[in-house]
PDB file of C-alpha atoms and ligand atoms in Angstrom:
ATOM      1  CA  MET A   1       9.776  12.890 -42.951  1.00  0.00           C
ATOM      2  CA  ASP A   2       8.873   8.843 -43.549  1.00  0.00           C
ATOM      3  CA  TYR A   3       7.002   7.009 -41.341  1.00  0.00           C
ATOM      4  CA  ASP A   4       9.991   5.228 -39.912  1.00  0.00           C
ATOM      5  CA  LYS A   5      11.779   8.581 -38.591  1.00  0.00           C
ATOM      6  CA  LEU A   6       8.239   9.502 -37.218  1.00  0.00           C
ATOM      7  CA  LEU A   7       7.950   6.345 -35.219  1.00  0.00           C
ATOM      8  CA  GLU A   8      11.318   6.888 -33.997  1.00  0.00           C
ATOM      9  CA  LYS A   9      10.702  10.632 -32.665  1.00  0.00           C
ATOM     10  CA  GLY A  10       7.523   9.178 -31.209  1.00  0.00           C
ATOM     11  CA  ILE A  11       9.449   6.291 -29.240  1.00  0.00           C
ATOM     12  CA  LYS A  12      12.050   9.081 -27.860  1.00  0.00           C
ATOM     13  CA  GLU A  13       9.419  11.479 -26.837  1.00  0.00           C
ATOM     14  CA  LEU A  14       7.710   8.898 -24.919  1.00  0.00           C
ATOM     15  CA  PRO A  15       7.265  10.565 -21.241  1.00  0.00           C
ATOM     16  CA  SER A  16       9.409   7.942 -19.416  1.00  0.00           C
ATOM     17  CA  ILE A  17      10.050  10.304 -16.767  1.00  0.00           C
ATOM     18  CA  SER A  18       6.808  11.332 -15.775  1.00  0.00           C
ATOM     19  CA  GLN A  19       5.658   7.644 -15.999  1.00  0.00           C
ATOM     20  CA  GLU A  20       8.120   6.758 -13.309  1.00  0.00           C
ATOM     21  CA  LYS A  21       6.709   9.537 -11.206  1.00  0.00           C
ATOM     22  CA  ASP A  22       3.172   8.381 -11.262  1.00  0.00           C
ATOM     23  CA  ARG A  23       3.923   5.267  -9.796  1.00  0.00           C
ATOM     24  CA  PHE A  24       2.193   5.192  -6.153  1.00  0.00           C
ATOM     25  CA  GLU A  25       4.580   4.605  -3.529  1.00  0.00           C
ATOM     26  CA  ILE A  26       4.079   2.835  -0.925  1.00  0.00           C
ATOM     27  CA  PRO A  27       4.869   4.621   2.331  1.00  0.00           C
ATOM     28  CA  LYS A  28       8.037   3.373   4.853  1.00  0.00           C
ATOM     29  CA  VAL A  29       7.795   3.115   8.240  1.00  0.00           C
ATOM     30  CA  LYS A  30       9.247   5.666  10.761  1.00  0.00           C
ATOM     31  CA  GLY A  31      10.103   4.746  14.109  1.00  0.00           C
ATOM     32  CA  HIS A  32      12.484   3.451  16.823  1.00  0.00           C
ATOM     33  CA  ILE A  33      13.018   0.664  19.536  1.00  0.00           C
ATOM     34  CA  GLU A  34      12.084   1.490  22.963  1.00  0.00           C
ATOM     35  CA  GLY A  35      13.509  -1.058  25.246  1.00  0.00           C
ATOM     36  CA  ASN A  36      11.533  -4.557  24.123  1.00  0.00           C
ATOM     37  CA  LYS A  37       9.070  -2.364  22.262  1.00  0.00           C
ATOM     38  CA  THR A  38       8.914  -0.794  18.768  1.00  0.00           C
ATOM     39  CA  ILE A  39       7.399   2.792  18.490  1.00  0.00           C
ATOM     40  CA  LEU A  40       6.068   3.634  14.716  1.00  0.00           C
ATOM     41  CA  ILE A  41       5.753   7.344  14.617  1.00  0.00           C
ATOM     42  CA  ASN A  42       3.822   7.695  11.125  1.00  0.00           C
ATOM     43  CA  PHE A  43       1.385   4.680  11.188  1.00  0.00           C
ATOM     44  CA  THR A  44      -1.582   6.833  11.040  1.00  0.00           C
ATOM     45  CA  GLN A  45       0.148   8.847   8.197  1.00  0.00           C
ATOM     46  CA  ILE A  46       0.337   5.726   6.223  1.00  0.00           C
ATOM     47  CA  ALA A  47      -3.015   4.467   6.892  1.00  0.00           C
ATOM     48  CA  SER A  48      -4.366   7.578   5.435  1.00  0.00           C
ATOM     49  CA  THR A  49      -1.688   7.664   2.555  1.00  0.00           C
ATOM     50  CA  LEU A  50      -3.434   4.099   1.527  1.00  0.00           C
ATOM     51  CA  ARG A  51      -6.724   5.717   2.296  1.00  0.00           C
ATOM     52  CA  ARG A  52      -7.598   3.082   4.534  1.00  0.00           C
ATOM     53  CA  ASP A  53      -8.947   2.455   8.119  1.00  0.00           C
ATOM     54  CA  PRO A  54      -5.786   2.564  10.571  1.00  0.00           C
ATOM     55  CA  ASP A  55      -7.761  -0.055  12.922  1.00  0.00           C
ATOM     56  CA  HIS A  56      -7.864  -2.181   9.467  1.00  0.00           C
ATOM     57  CA  LEU A  57      -4.149  -1.963   8.879  1.00  0.00           C
ATOM     58  CA  LEU A  58      -3.443  -2.693  12.192  1.00  0.00           C
ATOM     59  CA  LYS A  59      -5.192  -5.936  12.439  1.00  0.00           C
ATOM     60  CA  PHE A  60      -3.296  -6.949   9.427  1.00  0.00           C
ATOM     61  CA  LEU A  61      -0.095  -5.879  10.494  1.00  0.00           C
ATOM     62  CA  LEU A  62      -0.388  -7.387  14.110  1.00  0.00           C
ATOM     63  CA  ARG A  63      -1.668 -10.986  13.062  1.00  0.00           C
ATOM     64  CA  GLU A  64       0.940 -10.957  10.194  1.00  0.00           C
ATOM     65  CA  LEU A  65       3.980  -9.905  12.472  1.00  0.00           C
ATOM     66  CA  ALA A  66       2.345 -12.142  15.460  1.00  0.00           C
ATOM     67  CA  THR A  67       2.718  -9.543  18.021  1.00  0.00           C
ATOM     68  CA  PRO A  68       0.726  -7.590  20.375  1.00  0.00           C
ATOM     69  CA  GLY A  69       0.419  -3.831  19.691  1.00  0.00           C
ATOM     70  CA  ASN A  70      -1.487  -0.616  20.129  1.00  0.00           C
ATOM     71  CA  LEU A  71      -2.503   2.613  19.173  1.00  0.00           C
ATOM     72  CA  ASP A  72      -1.018   5.354  21.490  1.00  0.00           C
ATOM     73  CA  GLU A  73      -2.569   8.580  20.321  1.00  0.00           C
ATOM     74  CA  LYS A  74      -0.518   8.567  16.566  1.00  0.00           C
ATOM     75  CA  ARG A  75       2.202   6.065  17.903  1.00  0.00           C
ATOM     76  CA  LEU A  76       1.655   2.333  17.154  1.00  0.00           C
ATOM     77  CA  VAL A  77       3.590   0.448  19.885  1.00  0.00           C
ATOM     78  CA  LEU A  78       3.989  -2.764  19.096  1.00  0.00           C
ATOM     79  CA  GLY A  79       5.074  -5.122  21.718  1.00  0.00           C
ATOM     80  CA  ARG A  80       8.357  -6.342  20.876  1.00  0.00           C
ATOM     81  CA  LYS A  81      11.134  -5.405  18.417  1.00  0.00           C
ATOM     82  CA  ILE A  82      10.630  -5.960  15.029  1.00  0.00           C
ATOM     83  CA  SER A  83      13.044  -4.483  12.417  1.00  0.00           C
ATOM     84  CA  SER A  84      11.362  -1.583   9.844  1.00  0.00           C
ATOM     85  CA  SER A  85      12.111  -3.563   6.539  1.00  0.00           C
ATOM     86  CA  GLN A  86      10.054  -6.490   8.436  1.00  0.00           C
ATOM     87  CA  ILE A  87       7.302  -3.966   8.640  1.00  0.00           C
ATOM     88  CA  ASN A  88       7.739  -2.291   5.556  1.00  0.00           C
ATOM     89  CA  GLU A  89       7.290  -5.706   3.809  1.00  0.00           C
ATOM     90  CA  LYS A  90       4.148  -6.577   5.711  1.00  0.00           C
ATOM     91  CA  ILE A  91       2.515  -2.758   4.592  1.00  0.00           C
ATOM     92  CA  GLU A  92       3.747  -3.767   1.159  1.00  0.00           C
ATOM     93  CA  SER A  93       1.958  -6.835   0.946  1.00  0.00           C
ATOM     94  CA  TYR A  94      -0.832  -5.182   2.908  1.00  0.00           C
ATOM     95  CA  ALA A  95      -1.142  -2.428   0.051  1.00  0.00           C
ATOM     96  CA  LYS A  96      -1.124  -5.100  -2.415  1.00  0.00           C
ATOM     97  CA  ILE A  97      -4.184  -7.323  -1.299  1.00  0.00           C
ATOM     98  CA  PHE A  98      -6.258  -4.344  -0.194  1.00  0.00           C
ATOM     99  CA  VAL A  99      -4.961  -1.089  -1.929  1.00  0.00           C
ATOM    100  CA  LEU A 100      -3.352  -1.108  -5.572  1.00  0.00           C
ATOM    101  CA  CYS A 101      -5.219  -2.301  -8.324  1.00  0.00           C
ATOM    102  CA  LYS A 102      -4.103  -5.663  -9.942  1.00  0.00           C
ATOM    103  CA  GLU A 103      -5.101  -4.501 -13.208  1.00  0.00           C
ATOM    104  CA  CYS A 104      -3.666  -0.919 -13.148  1.00  0.00           C
ATOM    105  CA  GLY A 105      -1.695  -1.182 -10.036  1.00  0.00           C
ATOM    106  CA  LYS A 106      -3.265   2.406  -8.898  1.00  0.00           C
ATOM    107  CA  PRO A 107      -4.166   2.865  -5.562  1.00  0.00           C
ATOM    108  CA  ASP A 108      -7.531   4.897  -6.398  1.00  0.00           C
ATOM    109  CA  THR A 109      -9.600   1.838  -5.260  1.00  0.00           C
ATOM    110  CA  GLN A 110     -12.354   1.061  -2.620  1.00  0.00           C
ATOM    111  CA  ILE A 111     -13.336  -2.042  -0.471  1.00  0.00           C
ATOM    112  CA  MET A 112     -16.816  -3.232  -1.136  1.00  0.00           C
ATOM    113  CA  LYS A 113     -19.057  -5.431   0.297  1.00  0.00           C
ATOM    114  CA  GLU A 114     -20.796  -7.983  -1.857  1.00  0.00           C
ATOM    115  CA  GLY A 115     -22.813 -10.480  -0.184  1.00  0.00           C
ATOM    116  CA  LYS A 116     -19.955 -12.531   2.231  1.00  0.00           C
ATOM    117  CA  ALA A 117     -17.117 -11.118  -0.494  1.00  0.00           C
ATOM    118  CA  ASN A 118     -15.077  -8.116   0.205  1.00  0.00           C
ATOM    119  CA  ILE A 119     -14.319  -6.611  -3.518  1.00  0.00           C
ATOM    120  CA  LEU A 120     -11.448  -4.299  -4.618  1.00  0.00           C
ATOM    121  CA  ARG A 121     -13.063  -1.980  -6.884  1.00  0.00           C
ATOM    122  CA  CYS A 122     -10.919   0.610  -8.853  1.00  0.00           C
ATOM    123  CA  THR A 123     -12.114   3.800  -9.314  1.00  0.00           C
ATOM    124  CA  ALA A 124      -9.305   4.388 -12.014  1.00  0.00           C
ATOM    125  CA  CYS A 125     -10.153   1.624 -14.546  1.00  0.00           C
ATOM    126  CA  GLY A 126     -13.147   0.047 -13.470  1.00  0.00           C
ATOM    127  CA  ALA A 127     -11.562  -3.087 -12.783  1.00  0.00           C
ATOM    128  CA  ARG A 128     -13.107  -5.295  -9.812  1.00  0.00           C
ATOM    129  CA  HIS A 129     -11.126  -8.417  -7.686  1.00  0.00           C
ATOM    130  CA  ILE A 130     -12.450 -10.301  -4.891  1.00  0.00           C
ATOM    131  CA  ILE A 131     -10.168  -9.972  -1.649  1.00  0.00           C
ATOM    132  CA  LYS A 132      -9.307 -13.286  -0.604  1.00  0.00           C
ATOM    133  CA  THR A 133      -7.449 -12.675   2.639  1.00  0.00           C
ATOM    134  CA  LYS A 134      -9.691 -12.288   5.624  1.00  0.00           C
ATOM    135  CA  ILE A 135      -8.609  -9.822   8.625  1.00  0.00           C
TER     136      ILE A 135
HETATM  137 ZN1   ZN B 201      -7.232  -0.060 -11.857  1.00  0.00          ZN
END
C-alpha cells in the first residue's frame, strides 16, 4: 500500500462519532409555570453536572434574568414567568464563563482565587484563564 492510500485509510478511520459523544452537553432546564412564577425542578442537578455551587449559579441567573428567586428544597422558584429557552441561554453563558475551558472546551475545570482575580483552571489541559465576570 502506498502512502496516499494509507493516508486515505487513516482519514476514513478517524472516530468522528466518538468525538461527538465526548462533547460536553450543557444540561437543559426542566420545569413549568405556576401562576406568575417559574418553577425549575432540575436546578441543583444542573449545578452538580456543571460541578458548581448552586448558590453561585443561582446568583448569576437571578442577575442575568433580572428576577427574584429562591431555592425551595431542590426546586428553584423564579418570581416571574420566564421561558425555558431564555433560562437555557443564561445557563449556557454561565457554562462558557465559569465552567468550560476556553482551550479544549472540556468542563473539567476549577475556579481558583489568585489575589483579587478568579482563575478558571482546566484540569484536562492545564490552561488558565482569568474570569472577568463578577458575580
Ligand atoms: Zn482545557
